[in-house]
Coordinates of C-alpha atoms and ligand atoms in Angstrom, one line a residue:
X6 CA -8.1 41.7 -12.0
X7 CA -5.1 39.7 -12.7
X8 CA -4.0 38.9 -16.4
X9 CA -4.2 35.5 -17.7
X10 CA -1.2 34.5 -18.8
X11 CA -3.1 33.5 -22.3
X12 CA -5.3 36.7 -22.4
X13 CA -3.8 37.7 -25.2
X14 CA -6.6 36.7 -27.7
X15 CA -9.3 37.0 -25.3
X16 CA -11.8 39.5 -24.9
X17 CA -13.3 38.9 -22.0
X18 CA -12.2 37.1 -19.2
X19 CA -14.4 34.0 -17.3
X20 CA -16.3 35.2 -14.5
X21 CA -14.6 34.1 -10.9
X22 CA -17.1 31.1 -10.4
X23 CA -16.1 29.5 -14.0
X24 CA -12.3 30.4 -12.5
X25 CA -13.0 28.6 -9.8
X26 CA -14.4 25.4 -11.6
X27 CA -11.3 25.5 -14.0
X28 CA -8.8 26.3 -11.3
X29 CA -6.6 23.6 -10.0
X30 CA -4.7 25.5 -7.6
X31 CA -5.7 24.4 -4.5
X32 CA -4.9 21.1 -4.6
X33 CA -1.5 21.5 -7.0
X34 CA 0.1 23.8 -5.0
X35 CA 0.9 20.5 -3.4
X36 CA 3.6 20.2 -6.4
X37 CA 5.0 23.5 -5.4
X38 CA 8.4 21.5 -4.3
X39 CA 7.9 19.3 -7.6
X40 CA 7.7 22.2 -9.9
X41 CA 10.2 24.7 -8.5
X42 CA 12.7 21.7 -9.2
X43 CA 11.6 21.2 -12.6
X44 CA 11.8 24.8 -13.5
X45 CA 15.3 25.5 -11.8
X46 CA 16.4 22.5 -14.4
X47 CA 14.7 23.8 -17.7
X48 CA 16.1 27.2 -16.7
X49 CA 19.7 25.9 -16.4
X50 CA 19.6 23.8 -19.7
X51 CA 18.2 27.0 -21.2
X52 CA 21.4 28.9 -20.0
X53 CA 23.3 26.3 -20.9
X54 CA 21.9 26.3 -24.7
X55 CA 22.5 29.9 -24.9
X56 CA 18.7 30.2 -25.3
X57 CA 18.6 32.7 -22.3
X58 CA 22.0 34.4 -20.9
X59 CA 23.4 33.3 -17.7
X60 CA 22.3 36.4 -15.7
X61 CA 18.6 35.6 -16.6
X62 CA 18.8 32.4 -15.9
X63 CA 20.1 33.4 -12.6
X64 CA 17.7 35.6 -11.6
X65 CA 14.9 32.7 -12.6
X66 CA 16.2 30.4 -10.5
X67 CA 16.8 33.0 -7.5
X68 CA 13.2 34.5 -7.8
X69 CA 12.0 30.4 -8.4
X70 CA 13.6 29.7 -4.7
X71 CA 12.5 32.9 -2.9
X72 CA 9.0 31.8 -4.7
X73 CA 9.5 28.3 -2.9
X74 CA 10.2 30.3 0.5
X75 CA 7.7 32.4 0.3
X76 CA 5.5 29.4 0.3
X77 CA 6.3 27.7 3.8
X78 CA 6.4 31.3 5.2
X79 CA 3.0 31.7 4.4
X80 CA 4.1 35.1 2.3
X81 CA 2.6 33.9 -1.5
X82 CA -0.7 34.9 -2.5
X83 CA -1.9 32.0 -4.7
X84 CA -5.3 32.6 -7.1
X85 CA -7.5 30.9 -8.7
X86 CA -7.8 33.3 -11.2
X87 CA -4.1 31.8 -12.3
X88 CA -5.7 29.0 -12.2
X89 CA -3.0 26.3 -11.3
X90 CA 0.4 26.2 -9.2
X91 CA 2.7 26.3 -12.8
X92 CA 1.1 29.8 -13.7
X93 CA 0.7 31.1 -10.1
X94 CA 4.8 30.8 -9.8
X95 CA 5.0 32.0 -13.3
X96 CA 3.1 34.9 -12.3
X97 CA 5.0 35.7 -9.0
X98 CA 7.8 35.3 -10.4
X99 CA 7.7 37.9 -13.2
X100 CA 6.5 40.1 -10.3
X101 CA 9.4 39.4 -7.8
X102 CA 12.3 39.8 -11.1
X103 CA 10.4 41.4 -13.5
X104 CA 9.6 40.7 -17.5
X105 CA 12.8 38.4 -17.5
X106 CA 10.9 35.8 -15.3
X107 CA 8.7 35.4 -18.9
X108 CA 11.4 33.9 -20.4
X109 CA 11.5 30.6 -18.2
X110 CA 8.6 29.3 -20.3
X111 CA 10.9 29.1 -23.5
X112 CA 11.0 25.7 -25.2
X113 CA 7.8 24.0 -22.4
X114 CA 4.4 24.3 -22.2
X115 CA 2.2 23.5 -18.7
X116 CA 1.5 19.9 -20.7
X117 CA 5.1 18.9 -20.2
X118 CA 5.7 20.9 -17.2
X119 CA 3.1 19.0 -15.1
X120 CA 3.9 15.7 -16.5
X121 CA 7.3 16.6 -15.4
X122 CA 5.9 17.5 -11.4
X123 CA 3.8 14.5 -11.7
X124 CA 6.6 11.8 -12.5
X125 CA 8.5 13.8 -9.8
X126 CA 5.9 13.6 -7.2
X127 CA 5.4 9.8 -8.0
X128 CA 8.8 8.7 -7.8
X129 CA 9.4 10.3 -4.6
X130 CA 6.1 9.5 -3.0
X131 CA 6.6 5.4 -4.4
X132 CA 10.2 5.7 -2.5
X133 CA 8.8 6.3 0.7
X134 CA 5.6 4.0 0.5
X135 CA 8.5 1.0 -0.4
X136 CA 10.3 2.0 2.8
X137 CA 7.3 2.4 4.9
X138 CA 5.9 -1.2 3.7
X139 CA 9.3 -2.1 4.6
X140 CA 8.7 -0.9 8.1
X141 CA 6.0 -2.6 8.5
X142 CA 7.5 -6.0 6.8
X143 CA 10.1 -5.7 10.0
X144 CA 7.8 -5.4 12.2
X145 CA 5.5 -9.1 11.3
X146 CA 8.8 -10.4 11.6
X147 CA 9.3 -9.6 14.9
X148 CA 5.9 -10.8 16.1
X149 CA 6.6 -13.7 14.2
X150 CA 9.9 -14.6 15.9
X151 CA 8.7 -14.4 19.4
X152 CA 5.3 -16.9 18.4
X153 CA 6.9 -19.6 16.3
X154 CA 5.4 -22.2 19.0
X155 CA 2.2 -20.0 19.7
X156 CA -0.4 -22.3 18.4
X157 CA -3.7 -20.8 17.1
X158 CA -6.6 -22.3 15.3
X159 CA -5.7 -22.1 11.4
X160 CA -9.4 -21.5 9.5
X161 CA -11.3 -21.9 6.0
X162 CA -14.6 -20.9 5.8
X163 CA -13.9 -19.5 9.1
X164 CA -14.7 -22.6 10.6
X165 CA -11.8 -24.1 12.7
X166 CA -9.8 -26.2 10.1
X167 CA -5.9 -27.1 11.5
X168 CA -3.7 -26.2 14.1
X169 CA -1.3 -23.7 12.8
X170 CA 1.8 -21.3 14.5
X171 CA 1.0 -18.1 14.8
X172 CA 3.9 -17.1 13.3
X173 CA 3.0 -19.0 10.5
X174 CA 0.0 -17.0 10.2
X175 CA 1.5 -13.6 10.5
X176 CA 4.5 -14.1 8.1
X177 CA 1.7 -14.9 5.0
X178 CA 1.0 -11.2 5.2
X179 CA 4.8 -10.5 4.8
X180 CA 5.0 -12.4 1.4
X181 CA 1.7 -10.4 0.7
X182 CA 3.7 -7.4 1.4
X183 CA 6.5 -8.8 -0.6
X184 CA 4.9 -8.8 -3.5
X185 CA 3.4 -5.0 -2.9
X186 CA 7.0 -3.9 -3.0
X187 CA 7.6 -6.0 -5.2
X188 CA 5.2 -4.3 -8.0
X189 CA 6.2 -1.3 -6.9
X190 CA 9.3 -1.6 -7.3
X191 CA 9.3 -2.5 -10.8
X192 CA 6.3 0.3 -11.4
X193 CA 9.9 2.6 -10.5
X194 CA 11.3 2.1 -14.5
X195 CA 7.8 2.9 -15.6
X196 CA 7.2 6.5 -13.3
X197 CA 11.5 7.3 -13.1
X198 CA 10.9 9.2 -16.8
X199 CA 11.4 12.3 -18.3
X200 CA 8.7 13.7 -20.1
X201 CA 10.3 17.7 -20.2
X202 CA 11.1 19.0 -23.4
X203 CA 7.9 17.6 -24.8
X204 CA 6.5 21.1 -24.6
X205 CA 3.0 21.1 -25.7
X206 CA 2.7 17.6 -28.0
X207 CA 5.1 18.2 -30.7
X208 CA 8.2 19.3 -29.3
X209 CA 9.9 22.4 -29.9
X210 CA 12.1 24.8 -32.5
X211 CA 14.4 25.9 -29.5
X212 CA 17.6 24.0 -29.5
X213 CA 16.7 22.6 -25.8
X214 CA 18.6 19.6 -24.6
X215 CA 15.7 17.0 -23.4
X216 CA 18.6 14.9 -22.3
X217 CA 20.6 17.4 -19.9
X218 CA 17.0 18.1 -17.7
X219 CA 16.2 14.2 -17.2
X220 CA 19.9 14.1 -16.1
X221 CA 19.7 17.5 -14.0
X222 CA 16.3 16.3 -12.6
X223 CA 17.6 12.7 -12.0
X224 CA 15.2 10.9 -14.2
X225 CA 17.0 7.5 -15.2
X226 CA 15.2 7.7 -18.6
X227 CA 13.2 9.6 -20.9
X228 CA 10.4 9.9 -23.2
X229 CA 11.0 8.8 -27.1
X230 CA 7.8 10.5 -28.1
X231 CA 6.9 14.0 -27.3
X232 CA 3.0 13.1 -27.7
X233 CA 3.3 9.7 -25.3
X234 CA 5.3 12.3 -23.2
X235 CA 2.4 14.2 -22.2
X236 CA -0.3 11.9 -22.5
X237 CA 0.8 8.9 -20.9
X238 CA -0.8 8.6 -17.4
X239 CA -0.4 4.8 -17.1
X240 CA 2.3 5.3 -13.9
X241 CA -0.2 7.2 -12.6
X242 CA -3.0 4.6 -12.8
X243 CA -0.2 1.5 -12.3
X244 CA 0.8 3.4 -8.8
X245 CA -3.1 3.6 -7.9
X246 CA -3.5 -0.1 -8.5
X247 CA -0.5 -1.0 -6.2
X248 CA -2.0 1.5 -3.8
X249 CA -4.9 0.0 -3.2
X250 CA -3.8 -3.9 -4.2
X251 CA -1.9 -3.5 -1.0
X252 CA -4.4 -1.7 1.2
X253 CA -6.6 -4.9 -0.1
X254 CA -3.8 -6.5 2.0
X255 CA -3.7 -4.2 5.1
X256 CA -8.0 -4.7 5.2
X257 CA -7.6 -8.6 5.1
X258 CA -5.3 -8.0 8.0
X259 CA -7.2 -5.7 9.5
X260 CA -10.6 -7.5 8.8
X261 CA -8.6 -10.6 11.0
X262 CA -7.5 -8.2 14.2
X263 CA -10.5 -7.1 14.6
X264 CA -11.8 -10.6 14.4
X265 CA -8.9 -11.5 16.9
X266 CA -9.6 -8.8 19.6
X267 CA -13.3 -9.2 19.7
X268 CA -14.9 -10.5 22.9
X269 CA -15.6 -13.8 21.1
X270 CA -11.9 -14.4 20.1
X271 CA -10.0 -12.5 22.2
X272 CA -7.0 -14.0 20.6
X273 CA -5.2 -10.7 21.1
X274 CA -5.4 -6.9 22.9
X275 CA -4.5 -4.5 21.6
X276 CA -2.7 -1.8 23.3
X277 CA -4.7 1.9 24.6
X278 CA -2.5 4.1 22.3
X279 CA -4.3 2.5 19.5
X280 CA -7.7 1.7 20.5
X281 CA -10.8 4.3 21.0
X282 CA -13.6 3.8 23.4
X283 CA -17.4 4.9 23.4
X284 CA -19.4 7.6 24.1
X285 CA -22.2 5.7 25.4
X286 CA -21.0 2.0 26.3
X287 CA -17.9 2.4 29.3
X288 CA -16.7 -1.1 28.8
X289 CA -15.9 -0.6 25.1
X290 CA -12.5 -0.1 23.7
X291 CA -13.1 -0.4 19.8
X292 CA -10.5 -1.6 17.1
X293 CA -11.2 1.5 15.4
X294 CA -7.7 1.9 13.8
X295 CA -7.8 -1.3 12.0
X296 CA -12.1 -0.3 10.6
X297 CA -10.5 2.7 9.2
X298 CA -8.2 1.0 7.8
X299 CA -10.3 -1.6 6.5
X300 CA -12.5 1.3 5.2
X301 CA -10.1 3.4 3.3
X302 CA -9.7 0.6 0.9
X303 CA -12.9 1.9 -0.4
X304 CA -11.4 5.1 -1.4
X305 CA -8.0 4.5 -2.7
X306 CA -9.8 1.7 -5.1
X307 CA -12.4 4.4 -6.1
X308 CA -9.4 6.4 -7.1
X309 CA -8.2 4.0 -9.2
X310 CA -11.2 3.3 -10.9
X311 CA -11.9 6.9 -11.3
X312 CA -8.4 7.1 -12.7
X313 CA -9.1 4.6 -15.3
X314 CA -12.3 6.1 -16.0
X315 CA -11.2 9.3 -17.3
X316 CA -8.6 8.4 -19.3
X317 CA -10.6 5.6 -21.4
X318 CA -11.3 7.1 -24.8
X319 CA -8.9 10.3 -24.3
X320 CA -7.5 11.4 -27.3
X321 CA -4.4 12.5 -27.8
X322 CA -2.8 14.2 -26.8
X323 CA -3.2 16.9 -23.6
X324 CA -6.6 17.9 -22.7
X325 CA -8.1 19.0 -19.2
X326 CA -9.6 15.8 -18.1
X327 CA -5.9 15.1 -16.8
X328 CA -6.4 17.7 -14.4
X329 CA -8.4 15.0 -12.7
X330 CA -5.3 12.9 -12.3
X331 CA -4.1 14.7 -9.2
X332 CA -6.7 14.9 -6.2
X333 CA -7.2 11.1 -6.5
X334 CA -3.1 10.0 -6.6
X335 CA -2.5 12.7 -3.9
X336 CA -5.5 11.0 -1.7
X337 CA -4.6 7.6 -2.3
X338 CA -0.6 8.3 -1.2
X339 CA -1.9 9.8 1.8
X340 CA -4.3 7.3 3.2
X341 CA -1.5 4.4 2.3
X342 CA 1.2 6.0 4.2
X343 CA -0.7 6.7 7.1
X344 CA -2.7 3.2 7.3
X345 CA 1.2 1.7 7.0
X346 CA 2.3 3.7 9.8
X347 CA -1.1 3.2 12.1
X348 CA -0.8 -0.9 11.1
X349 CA 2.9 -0.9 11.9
X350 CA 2.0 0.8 15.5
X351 CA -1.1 -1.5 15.7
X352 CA 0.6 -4.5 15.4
X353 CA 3.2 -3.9 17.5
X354 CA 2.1 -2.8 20.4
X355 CA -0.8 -5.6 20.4
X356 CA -0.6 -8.3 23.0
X357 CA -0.8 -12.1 21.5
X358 CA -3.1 -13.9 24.4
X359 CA -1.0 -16.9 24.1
X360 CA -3.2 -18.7 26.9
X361 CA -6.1 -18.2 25.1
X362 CA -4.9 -19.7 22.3
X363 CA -3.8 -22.5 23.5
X364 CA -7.5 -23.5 25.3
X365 CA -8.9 -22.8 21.9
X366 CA -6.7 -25.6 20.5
X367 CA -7.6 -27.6 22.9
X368 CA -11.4 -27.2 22.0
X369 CA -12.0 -27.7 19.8
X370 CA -11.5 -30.4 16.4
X371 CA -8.7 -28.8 14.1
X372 CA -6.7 -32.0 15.2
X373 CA -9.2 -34.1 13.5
X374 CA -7.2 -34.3 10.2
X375 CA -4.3 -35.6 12.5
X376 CA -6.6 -38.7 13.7
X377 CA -7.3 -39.9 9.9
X378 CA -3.7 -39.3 9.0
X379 CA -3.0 -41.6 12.4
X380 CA -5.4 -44.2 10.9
X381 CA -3.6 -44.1 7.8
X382 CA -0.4 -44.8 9.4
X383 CA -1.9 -47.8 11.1
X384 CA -2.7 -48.8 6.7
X385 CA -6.1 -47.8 6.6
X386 CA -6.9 -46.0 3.8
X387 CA -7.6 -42.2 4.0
X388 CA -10.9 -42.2 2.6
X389 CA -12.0 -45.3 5.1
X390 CA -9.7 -42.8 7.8
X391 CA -12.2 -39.7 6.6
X392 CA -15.2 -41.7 7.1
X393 CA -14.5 -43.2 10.8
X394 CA -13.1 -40.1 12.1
X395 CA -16.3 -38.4 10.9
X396 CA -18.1 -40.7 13.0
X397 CA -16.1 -40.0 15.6
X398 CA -16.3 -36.1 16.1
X399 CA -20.2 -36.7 15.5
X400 CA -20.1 -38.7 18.8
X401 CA -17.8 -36.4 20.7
X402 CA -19.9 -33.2 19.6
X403 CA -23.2 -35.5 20.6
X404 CA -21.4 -36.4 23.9
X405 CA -20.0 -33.2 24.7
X406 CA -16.2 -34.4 24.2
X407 CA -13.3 -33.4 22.1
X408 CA -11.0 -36.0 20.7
X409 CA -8.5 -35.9 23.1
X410 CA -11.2 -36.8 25.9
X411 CA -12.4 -39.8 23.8
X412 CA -11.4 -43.4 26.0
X413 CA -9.5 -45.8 24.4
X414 CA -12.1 -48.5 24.4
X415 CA -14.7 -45.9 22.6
X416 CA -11.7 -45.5 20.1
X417 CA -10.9 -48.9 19.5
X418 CA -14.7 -49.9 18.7
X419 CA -14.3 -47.9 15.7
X420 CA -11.0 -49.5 14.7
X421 CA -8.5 -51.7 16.9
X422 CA -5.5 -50.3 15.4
X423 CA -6.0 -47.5 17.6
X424 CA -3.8 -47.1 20.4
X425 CA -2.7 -45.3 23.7
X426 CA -0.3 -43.2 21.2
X427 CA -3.5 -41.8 19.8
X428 CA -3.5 -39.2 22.3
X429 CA -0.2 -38.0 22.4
X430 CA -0.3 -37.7 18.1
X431 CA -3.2 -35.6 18.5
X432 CA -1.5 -32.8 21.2
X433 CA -1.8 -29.3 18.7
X434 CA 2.3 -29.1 19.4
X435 CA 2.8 -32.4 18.0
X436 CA 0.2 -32.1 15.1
X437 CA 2.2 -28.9 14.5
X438 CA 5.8 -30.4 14.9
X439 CA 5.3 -33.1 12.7
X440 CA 4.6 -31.1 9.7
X441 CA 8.4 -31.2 7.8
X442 CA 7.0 -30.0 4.5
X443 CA 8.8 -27.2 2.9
X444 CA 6.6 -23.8 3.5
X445 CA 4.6 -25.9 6.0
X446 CA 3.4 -24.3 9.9
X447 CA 6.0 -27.0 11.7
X448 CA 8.5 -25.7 13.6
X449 CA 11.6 -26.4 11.5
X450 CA 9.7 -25.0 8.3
X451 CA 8.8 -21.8 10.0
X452 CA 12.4 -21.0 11.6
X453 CA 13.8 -21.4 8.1
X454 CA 10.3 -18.9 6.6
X455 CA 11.5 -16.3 8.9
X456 CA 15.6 -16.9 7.9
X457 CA 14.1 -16.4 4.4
X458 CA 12.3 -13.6 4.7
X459 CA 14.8 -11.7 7.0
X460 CA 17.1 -12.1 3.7
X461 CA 15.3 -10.2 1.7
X462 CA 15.1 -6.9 4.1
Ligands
LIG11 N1 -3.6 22.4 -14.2 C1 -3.3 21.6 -15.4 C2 -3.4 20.1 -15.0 O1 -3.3 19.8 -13.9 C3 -2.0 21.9 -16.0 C4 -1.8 21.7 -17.4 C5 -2.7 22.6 -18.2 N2 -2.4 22.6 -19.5 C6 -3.3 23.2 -20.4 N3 -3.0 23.2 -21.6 N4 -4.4 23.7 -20.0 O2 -3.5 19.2 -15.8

């Protein structure tokens, strides 16, 4: 049986299944790298205080990194009788260097300590998300510069609405992406804190130097208050939200792929690497990468509500329900930075069928808007325009036609003012290239979008 590092005033120990319900260990040994760092820090400062000698401090942070070694080589027995990665190291270490490894826990308590791996683990893991969304942002732009004069069917409702440029379409998921990293950029101040030195809730007698470990650990700031220190969880629950707010983005895209490589659409293919096929059906090759996707939504938004959920009504200051804070962020971190690196394959790999778009444009009535705006060139107003080009579609889908099909008599027995130029307005390329607006799907508009956007990478 190994002794609790706060047996001292019990009597008894928990049986192993209670252990094992308390016990944290195996999914925070995922802070092993997290907490080694912390501890090599509060071990220098404590040397540096003169609150342990040089030598000791030392022989810490040389057992700490063996510790760390042993890890990856497979060659440390972790237990969740210790119940949690800080007091499994603290226990191998006193084994490896003997009762001087005791000392380490001078001036910190686990409260502090796992705050301390927590911000650590955030910051990092918030890094690389940024630079993976990045990735990704690089890669729409690409698509988008080679389809500026793709045309595709622009929808509301999913109905067919306006002609719009495919990379038009694309680049609205960069600015969505913009924003992610945008918010998590600025989540950065918030999570890049120092809580060590906070010990348990109240600080400590020990002349530690709270300053010199958020410098030694990199921390650009630090906690003001020793209770917020090691009760606050908001970065915790702020990185959750821009998790998932951004996989809300990824599953909008997702949702429209799939959309685009079905049968019916078949706007685009996408490529064998990253497509799966069926056990039954041999013609099938599913869009299964962008369902997961889609899917896994579900679960990093469950984490964040979860995450929300135990903290509301939490006293002050540390208690266990915090424990709780891990499995969810360490989930949520995992599924976003694989969904960014599946989408960013996904997407560029696929193949736009630019043929296929262009017979859909040409079948269908997204230029209809065009033909009242002609009308209202020729001084009619846009309401009368609404009205007789309403008319008109109603006879072309009762006669089998699309606008550009309609004969000029037919046209001008709904209004004179129409003439041969009618048909040449209504070509998709021109309904597209007329558009000058700023932010608009015209040509011009889009060219200087993707100029813009390539700015800000
Ligand atoms: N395993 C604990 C957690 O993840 C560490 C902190 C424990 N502190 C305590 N006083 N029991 O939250």
């Amino acid at each position: 049986m190994i002794k609790k590092a706060w047996g001292g005033r019990f009597e008894s120990n928990p049986e192993s299944w209670v252990d094992a319900f308390n016990a944290s260990i195996h999914f925070d040994k995922n802070l092993i790298d997290q907490d080694i760092q912390g501890s090599i820090a509060h071990a220098t400062m404590l040397a540096e205080q003169n609150i342990i000698n040089q030598h000791e401090a030392e022989q810490i942070i040389q057992g700490l990194k063996e510790i760390q070694q042993d890890y990856y080589n497979d060659n440390l027995e972790l237990s969740e009788s210790l119940e949690d990665i800080h007091l499994n190291i603290e226990h191998a270490l006193i084994q490896k260097i003997g009762q001087v490894g005791g000392k380490l826990h001078t001036g910190r308590s686990r409260n502090d300590q796992v705050a301390t791996d927590m911000h650590l683990y955030a910051k990092q893991h918030v890094h690389e998300i940024i630079e993976l969304v990045e990735s990704l942002q690089q890669a729409i732009i690409k698509i988008a510069d080679e389809h500026v004069d793709t045309i595709m069917p622009g929808y509301t409702h999913l109905q067919r609405a306006q002609p719009i440029s495919f990379a038009h379409h694309v680049m609205t998921y960069f600015w969505m992406l913009e924003r992610d990293k945008s918010r998590f950029n600025d989540s950065i101040k918030r999570i890049d804190m120092s809580p060590l030195g906070a010990t348990a809730l109240s600080g400590t007698t020990h002349p530690i130097d709270r300053h010199r470990t958020q410098e030694l650990l990199g921390f650009d700031n630090l906690y003001e208050n020793s209770l917020d220190a090691v009760s606050d969880r908001d970065y915790i629950v702020e990185t959750l939200h821009n998790i998932s707010l951004t996989m809300v983005h990824l599953s909008r895209f997702s949702e429209e792929i799939i959309f685009w490589s079905s049968s019916e659409a078949n706007f685009v293919t996408l490529s064998d690497s990253f497509s799966t096929g069926s056990s039954i059906m041999p013609q099938k090759k599913n869009p299964d990468m962008a369902e997961l996707i889609r899917g896994k939504v579900g679960r990093t938004t469950g984490h964040l509500m979860s995450m929300l959920m135990t903290l509301k009504g939490l006293p002050l200051a540390y208690n266990k329900d915090m424990q709780e804070d891990k499995e969810g962020l360490f989930d949520a971190v995992h599924t976003i930075k694989g969904s960014l690196r599946i989408f960013e394959g996904m997407i560029s790999t696929m193949t736009v069928n630019e043929e296929r778009l262009h017979e859909t444009v040409h079948q269908d009535f997204s230029n209809a808007t065009e033909l009242a705006d002609y009308l209202v060139e020729q001084n009619i107003p846009f309401r009368e325009a609404h009205e007789i080009v309403g008319k008109i579609v109603l006879w072309c889908i009762q006669n089998n036609k699309y606008l550009l099909d309609v004969p000029l008599e037919h046209y001008k027995s709904y209004n004179d003012k129409i003439d041969n130029n009618v048909y040449d307005y209504l070509k998709p390329e021109n309904c597209l290239n007329r558009r000058k607006s700023y932010g608009s799907t015209g040509q011009e508009a889009v060219y200087h979008q993707i100029k813009v956007a390539k700015q800000l990478l």
